[in-house]
Coordinates of C-alpha atoms in Angstrom, one line a residue:
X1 CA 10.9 -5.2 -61.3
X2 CA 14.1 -6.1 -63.0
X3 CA 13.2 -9.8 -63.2
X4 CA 9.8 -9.1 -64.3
X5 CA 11.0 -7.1 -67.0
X6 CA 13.7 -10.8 -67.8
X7 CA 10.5 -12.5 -68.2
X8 CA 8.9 -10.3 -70.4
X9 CA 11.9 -10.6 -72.6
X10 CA 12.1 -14.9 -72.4
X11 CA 8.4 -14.6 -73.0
X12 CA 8.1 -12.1 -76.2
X13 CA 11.5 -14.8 -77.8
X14 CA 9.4 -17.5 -76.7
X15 CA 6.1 -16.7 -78.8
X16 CA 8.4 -15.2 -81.5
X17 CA 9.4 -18.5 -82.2
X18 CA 5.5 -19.9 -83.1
X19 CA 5.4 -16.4 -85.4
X20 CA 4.3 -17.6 -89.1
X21 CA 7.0 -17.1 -91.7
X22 CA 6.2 -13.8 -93.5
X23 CA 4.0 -14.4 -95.5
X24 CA 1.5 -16.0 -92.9
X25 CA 2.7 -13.0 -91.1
X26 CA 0.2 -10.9 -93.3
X27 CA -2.5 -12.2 -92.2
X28 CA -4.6 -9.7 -90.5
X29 CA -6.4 -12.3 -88.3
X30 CA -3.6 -13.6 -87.1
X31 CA -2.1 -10.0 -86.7
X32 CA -4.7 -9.3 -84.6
X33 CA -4.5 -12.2 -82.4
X34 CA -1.2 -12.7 -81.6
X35 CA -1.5 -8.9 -80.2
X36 CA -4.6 -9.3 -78.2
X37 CA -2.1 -12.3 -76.6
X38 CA 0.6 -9.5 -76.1
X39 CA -2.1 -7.1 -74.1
X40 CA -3.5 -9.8 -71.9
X41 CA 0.3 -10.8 -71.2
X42 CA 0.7 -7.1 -70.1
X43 CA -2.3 -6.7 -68.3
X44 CA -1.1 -10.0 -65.9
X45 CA 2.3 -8.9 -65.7
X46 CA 1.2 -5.4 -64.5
X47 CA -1.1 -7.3 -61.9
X48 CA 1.7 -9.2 -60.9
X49 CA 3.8 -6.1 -60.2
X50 CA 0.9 -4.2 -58.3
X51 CA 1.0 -7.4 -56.0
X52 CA 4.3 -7.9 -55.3
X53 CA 4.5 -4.2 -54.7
X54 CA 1.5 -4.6 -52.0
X55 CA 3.2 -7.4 -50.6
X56 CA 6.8 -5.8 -49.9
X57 CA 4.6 -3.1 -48.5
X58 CA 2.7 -5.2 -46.3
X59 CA 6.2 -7.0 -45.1
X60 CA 7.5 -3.8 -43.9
X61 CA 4.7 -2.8 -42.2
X62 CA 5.1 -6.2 -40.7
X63 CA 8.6 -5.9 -40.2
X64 CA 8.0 -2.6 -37.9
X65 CA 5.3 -4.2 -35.8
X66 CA 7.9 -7.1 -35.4
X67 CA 10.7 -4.7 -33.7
X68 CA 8.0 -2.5 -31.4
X69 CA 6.5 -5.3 -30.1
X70 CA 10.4 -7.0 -29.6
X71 CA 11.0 -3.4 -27.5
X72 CA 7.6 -4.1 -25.7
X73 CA 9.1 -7.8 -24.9
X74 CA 12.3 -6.0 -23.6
X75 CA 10.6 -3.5 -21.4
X76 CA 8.5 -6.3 -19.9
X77 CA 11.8 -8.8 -19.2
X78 CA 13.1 -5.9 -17.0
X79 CA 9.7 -5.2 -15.0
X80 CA 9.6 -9.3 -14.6
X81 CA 13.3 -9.6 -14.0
X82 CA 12.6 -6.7 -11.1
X83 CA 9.9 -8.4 -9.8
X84 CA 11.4 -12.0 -9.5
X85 CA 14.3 -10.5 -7.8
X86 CA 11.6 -8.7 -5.1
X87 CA 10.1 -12.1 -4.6
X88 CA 13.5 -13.6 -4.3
X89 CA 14.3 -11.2 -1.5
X90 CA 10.8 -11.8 0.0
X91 CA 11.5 -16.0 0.1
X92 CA 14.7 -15.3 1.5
X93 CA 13.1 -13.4 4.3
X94 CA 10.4 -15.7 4.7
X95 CA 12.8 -18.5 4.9
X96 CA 14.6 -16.4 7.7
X97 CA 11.3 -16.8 9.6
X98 CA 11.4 -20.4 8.8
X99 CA 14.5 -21.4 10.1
X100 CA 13.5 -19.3 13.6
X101 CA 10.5 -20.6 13.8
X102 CA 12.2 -24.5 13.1
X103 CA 14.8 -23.3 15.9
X104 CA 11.9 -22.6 18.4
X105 CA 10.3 -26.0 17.8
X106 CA 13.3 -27.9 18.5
X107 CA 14.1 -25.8 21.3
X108 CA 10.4 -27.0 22.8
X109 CA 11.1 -31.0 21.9
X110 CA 14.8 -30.4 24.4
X111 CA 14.1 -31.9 27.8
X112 CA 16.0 -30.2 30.7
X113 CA 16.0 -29.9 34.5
X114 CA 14.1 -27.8 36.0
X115 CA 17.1 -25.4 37.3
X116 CA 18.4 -25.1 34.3
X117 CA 14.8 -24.3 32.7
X118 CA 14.2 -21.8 35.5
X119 CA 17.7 -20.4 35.1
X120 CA 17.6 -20.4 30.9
X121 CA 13.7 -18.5 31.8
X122 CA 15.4 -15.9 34.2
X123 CA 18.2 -14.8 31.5
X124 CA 15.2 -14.9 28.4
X125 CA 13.3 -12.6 30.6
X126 CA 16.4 -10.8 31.1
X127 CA 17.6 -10.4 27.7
X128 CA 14.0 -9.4 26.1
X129 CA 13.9 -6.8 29.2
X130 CA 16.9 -5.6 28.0
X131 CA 15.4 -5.4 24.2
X132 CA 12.7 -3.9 25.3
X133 CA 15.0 -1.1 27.0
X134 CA 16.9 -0.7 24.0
X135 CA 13.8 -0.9 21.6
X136 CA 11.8 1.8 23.1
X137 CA 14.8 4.0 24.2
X138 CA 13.8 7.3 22.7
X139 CA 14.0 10.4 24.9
X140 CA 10.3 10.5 25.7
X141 CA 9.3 10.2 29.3
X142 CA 5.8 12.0 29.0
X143 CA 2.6 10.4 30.3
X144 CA -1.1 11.5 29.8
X145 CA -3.0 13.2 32.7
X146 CA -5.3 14.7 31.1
X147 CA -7.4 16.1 27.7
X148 CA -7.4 20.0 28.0
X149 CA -9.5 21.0 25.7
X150 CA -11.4 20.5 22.2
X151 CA -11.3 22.0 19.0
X152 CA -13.6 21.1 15.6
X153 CA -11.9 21.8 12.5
X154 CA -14.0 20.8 10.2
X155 CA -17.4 18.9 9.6
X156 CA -18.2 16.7 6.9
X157 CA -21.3 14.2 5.7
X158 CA -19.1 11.0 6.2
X159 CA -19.7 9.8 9.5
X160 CA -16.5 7.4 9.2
X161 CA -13.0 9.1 8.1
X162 CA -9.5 10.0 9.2
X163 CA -7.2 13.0 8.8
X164 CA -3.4 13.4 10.2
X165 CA -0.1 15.4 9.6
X166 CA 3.0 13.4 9.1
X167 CA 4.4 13.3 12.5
X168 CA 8.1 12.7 11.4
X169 CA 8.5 15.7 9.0
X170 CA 7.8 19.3 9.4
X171 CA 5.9 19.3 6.2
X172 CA 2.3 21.4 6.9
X173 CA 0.4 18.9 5.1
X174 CA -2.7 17.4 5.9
X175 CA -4.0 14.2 5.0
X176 CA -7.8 13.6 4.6
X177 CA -9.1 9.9 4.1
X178 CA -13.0 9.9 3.6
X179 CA -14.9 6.7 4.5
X180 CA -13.8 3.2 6.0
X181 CA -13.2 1.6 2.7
X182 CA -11.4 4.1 -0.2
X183 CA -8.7 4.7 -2.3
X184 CA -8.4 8.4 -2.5
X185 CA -6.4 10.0 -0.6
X186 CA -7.1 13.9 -0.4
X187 CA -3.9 16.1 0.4
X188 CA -4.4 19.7 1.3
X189 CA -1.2 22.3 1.7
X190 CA -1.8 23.0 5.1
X191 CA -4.5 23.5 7.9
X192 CA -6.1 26.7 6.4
X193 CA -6.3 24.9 2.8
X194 CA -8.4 22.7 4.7
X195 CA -10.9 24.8 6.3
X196 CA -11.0 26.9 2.7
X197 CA -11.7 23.3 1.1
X198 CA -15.5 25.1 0.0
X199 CA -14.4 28.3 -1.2
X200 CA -10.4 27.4 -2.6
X201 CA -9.2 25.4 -5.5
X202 CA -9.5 21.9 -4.4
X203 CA -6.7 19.6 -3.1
X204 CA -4.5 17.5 -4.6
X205 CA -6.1 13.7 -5.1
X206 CA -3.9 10.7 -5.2
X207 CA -5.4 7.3 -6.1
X208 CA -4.3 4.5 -4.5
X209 CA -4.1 0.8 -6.0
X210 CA -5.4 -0.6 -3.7
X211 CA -8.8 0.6 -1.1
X212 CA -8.1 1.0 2.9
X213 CA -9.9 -1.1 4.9
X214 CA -10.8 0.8 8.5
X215 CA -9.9 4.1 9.7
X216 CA -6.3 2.8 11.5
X217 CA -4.0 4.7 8.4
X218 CA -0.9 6.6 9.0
X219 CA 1.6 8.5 7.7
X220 CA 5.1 8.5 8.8
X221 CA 8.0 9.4 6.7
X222 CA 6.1 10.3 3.7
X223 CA 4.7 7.2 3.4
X224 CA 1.1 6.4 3.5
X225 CA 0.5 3.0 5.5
X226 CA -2.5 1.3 5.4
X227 CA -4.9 -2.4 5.7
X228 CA -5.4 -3.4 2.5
X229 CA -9.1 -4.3 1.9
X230 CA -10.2 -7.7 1.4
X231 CA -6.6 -9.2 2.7
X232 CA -7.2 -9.8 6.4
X233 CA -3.9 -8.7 7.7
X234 CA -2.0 -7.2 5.1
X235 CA -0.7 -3.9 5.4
X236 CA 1.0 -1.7 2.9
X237 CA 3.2 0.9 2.4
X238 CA 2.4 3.4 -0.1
X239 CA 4.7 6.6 -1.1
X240 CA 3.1 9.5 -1.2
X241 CA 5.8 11.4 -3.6
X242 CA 6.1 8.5 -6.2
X243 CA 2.6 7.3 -5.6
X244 CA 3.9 3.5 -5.9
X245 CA 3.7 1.3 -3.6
X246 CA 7.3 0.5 -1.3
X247 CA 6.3 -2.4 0.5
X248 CA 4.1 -5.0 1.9
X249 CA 3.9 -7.2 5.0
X250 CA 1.6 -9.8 6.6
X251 CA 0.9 -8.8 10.3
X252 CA 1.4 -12.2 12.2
X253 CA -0.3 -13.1 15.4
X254 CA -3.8 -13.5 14.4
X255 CA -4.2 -10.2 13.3
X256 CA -7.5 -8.9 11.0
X257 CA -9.6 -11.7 12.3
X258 CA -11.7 -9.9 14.7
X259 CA -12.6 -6.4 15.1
X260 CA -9.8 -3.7 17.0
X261 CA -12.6 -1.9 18.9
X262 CA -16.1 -3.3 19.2
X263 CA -17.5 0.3 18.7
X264 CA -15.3 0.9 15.3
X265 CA -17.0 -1.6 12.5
X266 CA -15.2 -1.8 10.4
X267 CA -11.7 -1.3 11.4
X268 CA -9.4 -4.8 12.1
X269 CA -5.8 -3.4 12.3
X270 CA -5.5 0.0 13.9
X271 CA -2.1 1.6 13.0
X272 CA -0.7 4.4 15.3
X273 CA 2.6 6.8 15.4
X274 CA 4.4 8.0 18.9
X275 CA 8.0 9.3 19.2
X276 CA 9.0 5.8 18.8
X277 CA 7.6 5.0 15.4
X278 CA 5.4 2.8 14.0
X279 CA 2.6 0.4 15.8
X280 CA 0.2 -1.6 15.4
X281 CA -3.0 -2.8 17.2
X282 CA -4.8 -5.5 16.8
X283 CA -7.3 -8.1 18.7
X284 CA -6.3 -11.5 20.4
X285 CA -8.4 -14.4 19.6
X286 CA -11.4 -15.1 20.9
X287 CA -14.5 -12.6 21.4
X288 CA -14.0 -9.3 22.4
X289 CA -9.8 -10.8 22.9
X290 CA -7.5 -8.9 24.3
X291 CA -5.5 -5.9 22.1
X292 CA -2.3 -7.5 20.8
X293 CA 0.7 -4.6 20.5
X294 CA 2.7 -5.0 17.8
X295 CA 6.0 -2.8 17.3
X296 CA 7.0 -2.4 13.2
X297 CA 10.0 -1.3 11.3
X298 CA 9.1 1.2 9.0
X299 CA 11.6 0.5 6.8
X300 CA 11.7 -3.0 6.4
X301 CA 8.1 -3.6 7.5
X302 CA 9.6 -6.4 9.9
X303 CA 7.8 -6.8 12.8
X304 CA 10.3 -5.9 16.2
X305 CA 8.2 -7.2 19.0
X306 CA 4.4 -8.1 20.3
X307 CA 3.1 -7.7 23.4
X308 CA 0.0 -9.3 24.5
X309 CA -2.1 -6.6 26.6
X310 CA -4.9 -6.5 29.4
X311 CA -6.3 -4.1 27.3
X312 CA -10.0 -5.8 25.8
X313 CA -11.7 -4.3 22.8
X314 CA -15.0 -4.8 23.9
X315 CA -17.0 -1.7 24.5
X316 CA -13.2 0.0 23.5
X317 CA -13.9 2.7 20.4
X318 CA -10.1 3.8 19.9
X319 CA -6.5 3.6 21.1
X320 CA -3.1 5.5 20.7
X321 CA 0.3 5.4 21.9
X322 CA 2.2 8.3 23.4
X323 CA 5.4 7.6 24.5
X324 CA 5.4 4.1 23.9
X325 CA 2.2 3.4 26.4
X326 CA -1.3 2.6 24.6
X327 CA -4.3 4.3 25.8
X328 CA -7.7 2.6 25.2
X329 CA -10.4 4.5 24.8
X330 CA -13.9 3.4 26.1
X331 CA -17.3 3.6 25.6
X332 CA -20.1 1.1 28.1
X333 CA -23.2 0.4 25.7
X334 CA -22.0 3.1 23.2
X335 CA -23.6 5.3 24.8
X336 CA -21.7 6.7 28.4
X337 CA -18.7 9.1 28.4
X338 CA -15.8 9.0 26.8
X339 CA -13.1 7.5 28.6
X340 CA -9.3 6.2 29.2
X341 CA -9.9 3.0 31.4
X342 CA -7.3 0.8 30.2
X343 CA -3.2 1.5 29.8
X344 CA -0.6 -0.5 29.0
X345 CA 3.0 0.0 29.1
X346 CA 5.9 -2.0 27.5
X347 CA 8.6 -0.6 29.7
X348 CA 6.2 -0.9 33.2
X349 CA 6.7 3.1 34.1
X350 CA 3.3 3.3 34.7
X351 CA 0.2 1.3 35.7
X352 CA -3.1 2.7 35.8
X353 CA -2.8 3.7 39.4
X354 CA -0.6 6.9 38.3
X355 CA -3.3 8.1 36.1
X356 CA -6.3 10.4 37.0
X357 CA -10.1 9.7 35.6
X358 CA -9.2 10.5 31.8
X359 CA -12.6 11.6 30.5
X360 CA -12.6 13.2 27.2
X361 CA -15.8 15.9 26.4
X362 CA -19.4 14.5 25.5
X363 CA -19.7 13.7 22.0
X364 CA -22.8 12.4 20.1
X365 CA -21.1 9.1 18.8
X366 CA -18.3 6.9 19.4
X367 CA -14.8 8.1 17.7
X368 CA -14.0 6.3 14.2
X369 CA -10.4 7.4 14.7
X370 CA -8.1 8.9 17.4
X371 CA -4.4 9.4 16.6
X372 CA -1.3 11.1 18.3
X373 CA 0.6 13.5 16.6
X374 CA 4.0 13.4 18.1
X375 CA 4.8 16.9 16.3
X376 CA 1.7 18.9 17.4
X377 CA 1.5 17.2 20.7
X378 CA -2.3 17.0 19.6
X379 CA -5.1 14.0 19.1
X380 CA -6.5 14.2 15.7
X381 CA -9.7 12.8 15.7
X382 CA -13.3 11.8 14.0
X383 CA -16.3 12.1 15.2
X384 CA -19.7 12.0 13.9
X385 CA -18.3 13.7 10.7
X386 CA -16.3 16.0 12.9
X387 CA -12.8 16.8 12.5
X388 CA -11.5 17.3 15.6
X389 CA -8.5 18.6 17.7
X390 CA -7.8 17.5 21.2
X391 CA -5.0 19.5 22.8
X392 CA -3.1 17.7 26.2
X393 CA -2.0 17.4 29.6
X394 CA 1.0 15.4 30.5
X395 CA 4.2 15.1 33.2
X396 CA 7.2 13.4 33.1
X397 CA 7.0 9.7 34.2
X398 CA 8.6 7.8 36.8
X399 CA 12.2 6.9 36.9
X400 CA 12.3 3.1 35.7
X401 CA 13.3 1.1 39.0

């Protein structure tokens, strides 16, 4: 304003000096013009003000987009800055895998005698004996003779679904996971919440980021693990407090190529919890392949060993592990009984031999799920849109020789 009003001042001395002496001065035409000047000088200047006023108005508007979207730009360096340094911990592990896998292959291309190959197989053996002693060492000597009885809890429309408890925490939380591919996971206080789903407030929904593919979920820990669907064998790890997602790993081996159970659809990786942990099963190669066992570190997601088993998944409908053995269930045609025909344990305490006929009651349809509960001592299952609760029979196993 201050230089607008200089300019005013330069301009009224400027035109002064074309003024008429004063006795042109008294001409009233010329009176009249020269002010008509004067007002259209004024109208522009006050134009000229409005718009500069608009503009330093519009440039501190400006200004104050500039410096929110520079805090935006700051908040977003750290989320990327986070996220490179995850990846950078995830290359670093996958070069780990790398260099073992490199190590294996030259170890293959090294030509030796055959007593010292039979002698460098004899200690292997011995050493991943030993691992597998010290893997699955939990005090847990308990094998399966026989299911006691059967309890519905609930029955739903959905025909496919799973439900559970954390087995590691004494929370009395149920989980309830509706369908074989979803992303809502509904969690109800306790049992009796559950069975007053119809006439009680409803339970608490958490939305995952990602949809489950199967029926195989878990929890352990307070962590929801699950197959992410449309990934063939990814599995992640999704905490249930936070409701973010902790981890993610790629189950090797083949796994998510082929269905778990012939009589489960839709299920490719069937996760399970014991008093050892967290499991995995999955099919071999090949139709109807053999299960592939798969032992996981819940906290790292690394994968601590695989055992290939005799255990096929043709005609099988569901498996779980108790005390570290895995019990197939089966079904001929999908139509016979129920029934335990194949086991398969790590440690070799026991062979099928030791078991009686495990039969479980007549149901209309194959199981969608069947999981231990290490807690309850229970199988949590689904049937048919049945919840159900199947309460056991087990003795101590043998001393391992």
């Amino acid at each position: 304003m201050l230089a607008l009003q200089r300019a005013s001042a330069l301009l009224v001395l400027f035109l002064s000096a074309f003024v008429p002496p004063p006795q042109c001065a008294q001409d009233p035409g010329m009176v009249h013009y020269i002010y008509q000047r004067f007002q259209v000088l004024e109208q522009r200047l006050q134009i000229c003000a409005q718009a500069t006023r608009a503009y330093i108005q519009d440039f501190r508007e400006f200004s104050k987009n500039i410096s929110v979207m520079l805090g935006q730009c700051h908040t977003y360096t750290s989320e990327y800055k986070s996220a490179v340094n995850n990846l950078a911990l995830r290359v670093e592990r996958a070069q780990r895998e790398i260099d073992y896998l490199e190590y294996l292959r030259e170890a293959d291309m090294c030509v030796e005698s055959e007593d010292k190959t039979l002698a460098e197989k004899l200690l292997q053996e011995a050493e991943e004996e030993k691992k597998i002693q010290t893997l699955l060492n939990a005090s847990c000597d308990n094998m399966l003779m026989g299911i006691k009885s059967l309890k519905i809890v609930k029955k739903t429309l959905d025909t496919d679904g799973s439900w559970m408890k954390d087995a590691a925490s004494n929370s009395p939380k149920v989980y309830f996971l509706i369908g074989s591919r979803n992303n809502t996971v509904r969690e109800f206080a306790n049992m009796q919440a559950l069975l007053e789903d119809s006439t009680k407030p409803g339970p608490r929904k958490l939305v995952l980021p990602h949809s489950w593919q199967g029926t195989g979920q878990v929890v352990y820990k307070g962590f929801l693990f699950f197959h992410n669907q449309g990934t063939p064998n990814e599995i992640v790890k999704y905490n249930l407090q936070k409701r973010t997602v902790e981890d993610r790993m790629l189950l090797p081996g083949g796994a998510g190529r082929a269905l778990v159970y012939q009589h489960s659809p839709s299920t490719y990786i069937d996760l399970a919890v014991d008093e050892h942990g967290l499991w995995a099963i999955h099919a071999g190669p090949g139709l109807h392949g053999h299960l592939v066992l798969t032992k996981i570190e819940p906290g790292t997601l690394g994968v601590e060993h695989s055992w290939d088993t005799p255990c096929s998944s043709q005609d099988a409908e569901a498996g779980f592990l108790l005390c570290g053995v895995l019990y197939v269930v089966y079904r001929s045609g999908g139509h016979g009984p129920h029934r335990i025909t194949c086991v398969y344990d790590p440690r070799g305490t026991i062979s099928e031999e030791d078991l009686p006929n495990l039969f479980f009651p007549r149901r209309p349809r194959s199981h969608s799920m069947i999981h231990y509960n290490a807690r309850d001592k229970q199988l949590y299952a689904w049937n048919d849109g049945s919840q159900i609760l199947y309460k056991l029979q087990t003795k101590r196993k043998q001393p391992v020789k």
